[in-house]
PDB file of C-alpha atoms in Angstrom:
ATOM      1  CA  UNK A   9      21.275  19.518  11.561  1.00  0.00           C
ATOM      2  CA  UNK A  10      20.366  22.637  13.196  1.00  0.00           C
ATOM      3  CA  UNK A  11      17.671  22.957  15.802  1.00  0.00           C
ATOM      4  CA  UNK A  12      15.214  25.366  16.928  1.00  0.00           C
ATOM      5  CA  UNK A  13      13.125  25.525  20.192  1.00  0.00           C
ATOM      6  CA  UNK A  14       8.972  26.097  19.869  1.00  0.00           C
ATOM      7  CA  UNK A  15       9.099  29.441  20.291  1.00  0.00           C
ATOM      8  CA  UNK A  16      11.817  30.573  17.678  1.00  0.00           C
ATOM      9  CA  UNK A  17      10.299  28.951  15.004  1.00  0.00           C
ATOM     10  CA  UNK A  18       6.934  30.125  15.761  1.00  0.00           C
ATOM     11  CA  UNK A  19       8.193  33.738  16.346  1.00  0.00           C
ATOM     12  CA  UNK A  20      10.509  33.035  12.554  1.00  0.00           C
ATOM     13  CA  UNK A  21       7.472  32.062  10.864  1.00  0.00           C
ATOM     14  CA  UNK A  22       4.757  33.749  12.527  1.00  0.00           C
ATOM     15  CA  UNK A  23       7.083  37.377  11.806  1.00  0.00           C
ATOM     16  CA  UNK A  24       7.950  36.729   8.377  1.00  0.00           C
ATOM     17  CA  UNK A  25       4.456  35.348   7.774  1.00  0.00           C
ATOM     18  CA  UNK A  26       3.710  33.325   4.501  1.00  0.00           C
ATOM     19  CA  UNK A  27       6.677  35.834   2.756  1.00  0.00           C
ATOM     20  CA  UNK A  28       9.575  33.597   4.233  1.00  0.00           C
ATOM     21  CA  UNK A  29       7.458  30.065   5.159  1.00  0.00           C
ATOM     22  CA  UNK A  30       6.544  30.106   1.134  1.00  0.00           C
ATOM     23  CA  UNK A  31       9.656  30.787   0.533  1.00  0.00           C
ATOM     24  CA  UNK A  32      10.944  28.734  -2.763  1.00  0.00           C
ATOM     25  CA  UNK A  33      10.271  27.391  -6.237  1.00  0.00           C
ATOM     26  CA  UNK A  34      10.745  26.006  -9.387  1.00  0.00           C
ATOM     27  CA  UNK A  35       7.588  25.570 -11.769  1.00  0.00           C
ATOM     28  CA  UNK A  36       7.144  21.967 -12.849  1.00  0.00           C
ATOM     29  CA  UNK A  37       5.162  21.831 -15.880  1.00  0.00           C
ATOM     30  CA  UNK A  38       4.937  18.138 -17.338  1.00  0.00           C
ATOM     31  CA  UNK A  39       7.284  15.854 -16.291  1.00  0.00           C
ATOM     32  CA  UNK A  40       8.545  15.928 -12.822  1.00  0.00           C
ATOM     33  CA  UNK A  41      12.512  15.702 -12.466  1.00  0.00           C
ATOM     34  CA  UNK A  42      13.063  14.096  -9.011  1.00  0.00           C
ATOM     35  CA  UNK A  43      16.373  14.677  -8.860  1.00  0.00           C
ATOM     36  CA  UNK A  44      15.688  18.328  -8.744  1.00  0.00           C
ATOM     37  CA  UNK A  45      13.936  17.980  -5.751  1.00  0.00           C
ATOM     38  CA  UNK A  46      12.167  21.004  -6.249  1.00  0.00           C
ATOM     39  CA  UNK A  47      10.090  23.148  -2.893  1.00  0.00           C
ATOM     40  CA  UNK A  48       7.461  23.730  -5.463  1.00  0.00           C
ATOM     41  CA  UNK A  49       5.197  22.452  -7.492  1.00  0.00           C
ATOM     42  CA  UNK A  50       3.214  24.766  -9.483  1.00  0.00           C
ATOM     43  CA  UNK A  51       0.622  23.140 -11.334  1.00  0.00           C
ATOM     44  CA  UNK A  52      -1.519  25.985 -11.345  1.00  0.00           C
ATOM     45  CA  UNK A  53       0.771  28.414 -12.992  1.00  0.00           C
ATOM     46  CA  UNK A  54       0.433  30.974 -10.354  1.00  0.00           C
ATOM     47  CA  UNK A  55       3.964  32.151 -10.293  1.00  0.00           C
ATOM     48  CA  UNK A  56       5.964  34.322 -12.337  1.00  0.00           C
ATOM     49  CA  UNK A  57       9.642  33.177 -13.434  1.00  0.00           C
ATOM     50  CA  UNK A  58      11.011  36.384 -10.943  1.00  0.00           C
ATOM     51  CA  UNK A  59       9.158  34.880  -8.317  1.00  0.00           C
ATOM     52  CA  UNK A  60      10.026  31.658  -8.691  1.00  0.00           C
ATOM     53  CA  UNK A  61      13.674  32.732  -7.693  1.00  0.00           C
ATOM     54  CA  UNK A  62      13.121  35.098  -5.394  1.00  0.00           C
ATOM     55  CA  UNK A  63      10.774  32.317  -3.322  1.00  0.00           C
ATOM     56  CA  UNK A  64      13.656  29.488  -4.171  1.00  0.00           C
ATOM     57  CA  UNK A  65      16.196  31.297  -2.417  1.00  0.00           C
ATOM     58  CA  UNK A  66      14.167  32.139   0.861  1.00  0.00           C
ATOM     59  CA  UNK A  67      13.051  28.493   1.325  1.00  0.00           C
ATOM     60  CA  UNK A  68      16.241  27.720   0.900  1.00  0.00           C
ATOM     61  CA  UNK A  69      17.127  30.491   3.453  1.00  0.00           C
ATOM     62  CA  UNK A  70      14.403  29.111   5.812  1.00  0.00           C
ATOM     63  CA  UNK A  71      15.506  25.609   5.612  1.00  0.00           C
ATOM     64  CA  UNK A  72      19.077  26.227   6.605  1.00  0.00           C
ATOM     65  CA  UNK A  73      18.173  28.368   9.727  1.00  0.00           C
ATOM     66  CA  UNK A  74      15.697  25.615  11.047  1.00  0.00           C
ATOM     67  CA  UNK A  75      15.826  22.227   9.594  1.00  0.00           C
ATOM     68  CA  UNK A  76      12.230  22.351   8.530  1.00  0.00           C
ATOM     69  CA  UNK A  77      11.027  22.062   4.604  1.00  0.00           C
ATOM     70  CA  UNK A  78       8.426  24.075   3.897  1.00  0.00           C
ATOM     71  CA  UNK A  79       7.087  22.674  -0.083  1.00  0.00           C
ATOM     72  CA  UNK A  80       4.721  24.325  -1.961  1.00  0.00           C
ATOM     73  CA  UNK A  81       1.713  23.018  -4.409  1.00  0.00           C
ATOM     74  CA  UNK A  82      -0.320  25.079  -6.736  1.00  0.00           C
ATOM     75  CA  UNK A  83      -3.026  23.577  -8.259  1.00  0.00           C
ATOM     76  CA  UNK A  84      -6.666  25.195 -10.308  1.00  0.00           C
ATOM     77  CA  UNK A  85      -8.943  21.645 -11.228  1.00  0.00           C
ATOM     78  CA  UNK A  86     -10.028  24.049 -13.987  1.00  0.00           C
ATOM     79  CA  UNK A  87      -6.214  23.355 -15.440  1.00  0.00           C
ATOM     80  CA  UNK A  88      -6.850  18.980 -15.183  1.00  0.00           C
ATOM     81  CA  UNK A  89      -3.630  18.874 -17.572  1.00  0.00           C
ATOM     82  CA  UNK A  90      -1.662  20.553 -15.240  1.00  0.00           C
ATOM     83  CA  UNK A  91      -2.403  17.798 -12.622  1.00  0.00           C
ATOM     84  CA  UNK A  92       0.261  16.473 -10.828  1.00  0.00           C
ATOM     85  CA  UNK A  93      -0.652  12.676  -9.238  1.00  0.00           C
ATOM     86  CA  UNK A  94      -0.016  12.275  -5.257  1.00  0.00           C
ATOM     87  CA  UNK A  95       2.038   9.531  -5.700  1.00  0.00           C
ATOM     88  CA  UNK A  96       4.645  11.875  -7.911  1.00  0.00           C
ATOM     89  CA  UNK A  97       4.322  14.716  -5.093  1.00  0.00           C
ATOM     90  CA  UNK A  98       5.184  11.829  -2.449  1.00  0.00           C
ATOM     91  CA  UNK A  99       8.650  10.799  -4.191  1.00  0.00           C
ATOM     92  CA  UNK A 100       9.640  14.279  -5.331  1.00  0.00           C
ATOM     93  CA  UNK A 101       9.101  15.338  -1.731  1.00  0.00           C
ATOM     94  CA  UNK A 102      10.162  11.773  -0.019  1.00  0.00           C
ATOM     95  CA  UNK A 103       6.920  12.159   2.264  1.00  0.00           C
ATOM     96  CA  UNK A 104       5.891  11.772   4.600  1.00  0.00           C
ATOM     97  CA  UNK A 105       8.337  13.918   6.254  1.00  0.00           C
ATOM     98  CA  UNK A 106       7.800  14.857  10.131  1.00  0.00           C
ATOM     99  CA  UNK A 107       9.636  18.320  10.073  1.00  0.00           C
ATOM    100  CA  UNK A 108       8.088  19.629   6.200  1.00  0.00           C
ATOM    101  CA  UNK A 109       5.223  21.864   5.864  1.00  0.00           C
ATOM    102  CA  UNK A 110       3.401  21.570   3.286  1.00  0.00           C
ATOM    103  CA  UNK A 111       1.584  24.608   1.545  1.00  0.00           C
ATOM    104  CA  UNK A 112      -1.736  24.102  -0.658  1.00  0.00           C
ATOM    105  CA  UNK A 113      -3.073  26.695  -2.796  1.00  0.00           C
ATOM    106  CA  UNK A 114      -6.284  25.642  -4.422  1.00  0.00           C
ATOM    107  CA  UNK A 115      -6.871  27.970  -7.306  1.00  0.00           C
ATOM    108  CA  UNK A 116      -9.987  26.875  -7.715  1.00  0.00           C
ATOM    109  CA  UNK A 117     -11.582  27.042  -4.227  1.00  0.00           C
ATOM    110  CA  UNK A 118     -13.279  30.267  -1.927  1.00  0.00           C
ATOM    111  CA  UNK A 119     -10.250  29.989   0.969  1.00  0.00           C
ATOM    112  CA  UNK A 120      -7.127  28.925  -1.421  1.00  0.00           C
ATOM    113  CA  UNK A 121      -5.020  27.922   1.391  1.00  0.00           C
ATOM    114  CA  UNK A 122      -4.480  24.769   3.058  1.00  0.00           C
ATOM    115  CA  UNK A 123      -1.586  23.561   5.147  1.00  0.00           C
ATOM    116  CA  UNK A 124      -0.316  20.178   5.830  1.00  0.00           C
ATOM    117  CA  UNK A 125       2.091  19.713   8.745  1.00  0.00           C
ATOM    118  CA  UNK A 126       4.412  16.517   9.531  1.00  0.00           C
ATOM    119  CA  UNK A 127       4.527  15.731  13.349  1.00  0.00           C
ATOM    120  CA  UNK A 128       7.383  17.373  14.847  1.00  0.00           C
ATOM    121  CA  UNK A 129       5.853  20.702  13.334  1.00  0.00           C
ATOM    122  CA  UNK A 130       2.489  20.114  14.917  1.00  0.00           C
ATOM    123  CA  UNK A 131       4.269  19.322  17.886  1.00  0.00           C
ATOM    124  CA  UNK A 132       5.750  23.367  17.575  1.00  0.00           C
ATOM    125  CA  UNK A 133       3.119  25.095  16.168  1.00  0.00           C
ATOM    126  CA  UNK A 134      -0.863  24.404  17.083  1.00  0.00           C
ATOM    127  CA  UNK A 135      -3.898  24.063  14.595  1.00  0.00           C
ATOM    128  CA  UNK A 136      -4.738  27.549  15.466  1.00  0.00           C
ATOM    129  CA  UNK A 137      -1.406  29.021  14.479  1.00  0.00           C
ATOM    130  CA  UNK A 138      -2.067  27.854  10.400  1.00  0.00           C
ATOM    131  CA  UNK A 139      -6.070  28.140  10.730  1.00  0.00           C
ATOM    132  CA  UNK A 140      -5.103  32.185  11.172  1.00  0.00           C
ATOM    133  CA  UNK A 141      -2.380  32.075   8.443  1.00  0.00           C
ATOM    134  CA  UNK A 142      -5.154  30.487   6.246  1.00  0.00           C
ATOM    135  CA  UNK A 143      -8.191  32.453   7.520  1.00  0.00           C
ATOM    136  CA  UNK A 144      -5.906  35.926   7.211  1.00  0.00           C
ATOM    137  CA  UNK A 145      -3.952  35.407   3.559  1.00  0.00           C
ATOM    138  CA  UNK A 146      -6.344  32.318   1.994  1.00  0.00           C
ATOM    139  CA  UNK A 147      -9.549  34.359   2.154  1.00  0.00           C
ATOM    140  CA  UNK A 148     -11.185  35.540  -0.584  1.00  0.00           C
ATOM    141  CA  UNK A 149     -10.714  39.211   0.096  1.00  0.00           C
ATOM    142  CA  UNK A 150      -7.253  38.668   0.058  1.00  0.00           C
ATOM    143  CA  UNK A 151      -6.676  36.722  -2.879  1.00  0.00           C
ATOM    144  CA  UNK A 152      -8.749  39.328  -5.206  1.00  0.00           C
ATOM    145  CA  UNK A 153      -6.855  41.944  -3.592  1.00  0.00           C
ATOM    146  CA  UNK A 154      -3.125  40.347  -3.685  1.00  0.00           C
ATOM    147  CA  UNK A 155      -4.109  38.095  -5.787  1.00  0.00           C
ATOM    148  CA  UNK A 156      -2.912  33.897  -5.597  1.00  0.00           C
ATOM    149  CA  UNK A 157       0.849  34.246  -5.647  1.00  0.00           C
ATOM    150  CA  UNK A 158       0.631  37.678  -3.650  1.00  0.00           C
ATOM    151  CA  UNK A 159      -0.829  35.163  -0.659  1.00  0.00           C
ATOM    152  CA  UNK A 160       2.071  33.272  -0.933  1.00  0.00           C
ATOM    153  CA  UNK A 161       4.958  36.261  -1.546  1.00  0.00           C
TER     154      UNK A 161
END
């Protein structure tokens, strides 16, 4: 597996911003097909069949470059049906995994974003370097402006 030093993959992520770190998907609505292993989850519907792809192969882009898996979740608690149990999000994504990062958009809440990092991540890239990501793109300026899957593309 390839690796990458601190300050490439802050300077990859940090210059693509959340375009190329949110970079893959394939909606799963109802039952979960592990062997897909999807990067996304989108329980809250936020993403267009167009961007689906387009997102699927730049995670996939991302993940060959530097060996770490960026997955994303989409969730709205105003959409309950759509819920998607942690237990089924920890075997489709075999977490915990020390090199994923793991995207949370929270339909349903002021700042949508929320990150989750494995160890060797935090390791690379400080608390401060995904508080700005969320505080610039999760805001709710932002989202009315780009709307929820325009902070993510």
């Amino acid at each position: 597996l390839p690796t990458m030093g601190a300050e490439n993959l802050a300077g990859k992520m940090a210059g693509k911003a959340l375009g190329v770190i949110l970079a893959g998907a394939v909606c799963l609505s109802g039952a979960v097909d592990t062997a897909a292993m999807s990067p996304i989850i989108d329980g809250a519907r936020t993403f267009g069949s167009g961007e689906l792809s387009r997102l699927e192969e730049n995670l996939n882009r991302f993940e060959k470059e530097t060996s770490f898996h960026v997955r994303v979740l989409t969730r709205d608690a105003r959409r309950a049906e759509q819920a998607v149990s942690g237990e089924t999000i920890k075997k489709e994504w075999n977490l915990p995994d020390e090199r994923a990062i793991i995207v949370v958009i929270d339909a349903d809440k002021g700042n949508v974003l929320r990150f989750n990092v494995g160890k060797e991540v935090h390791a690379i890239l400080p608390d401060q370097f995904f508080g700005e990501l969320q505080g610039r793109f999760g805001n709710l300026y932002t989202v009315q402006k780009e709307g929820e899957d325009g902070v993510v593309i």
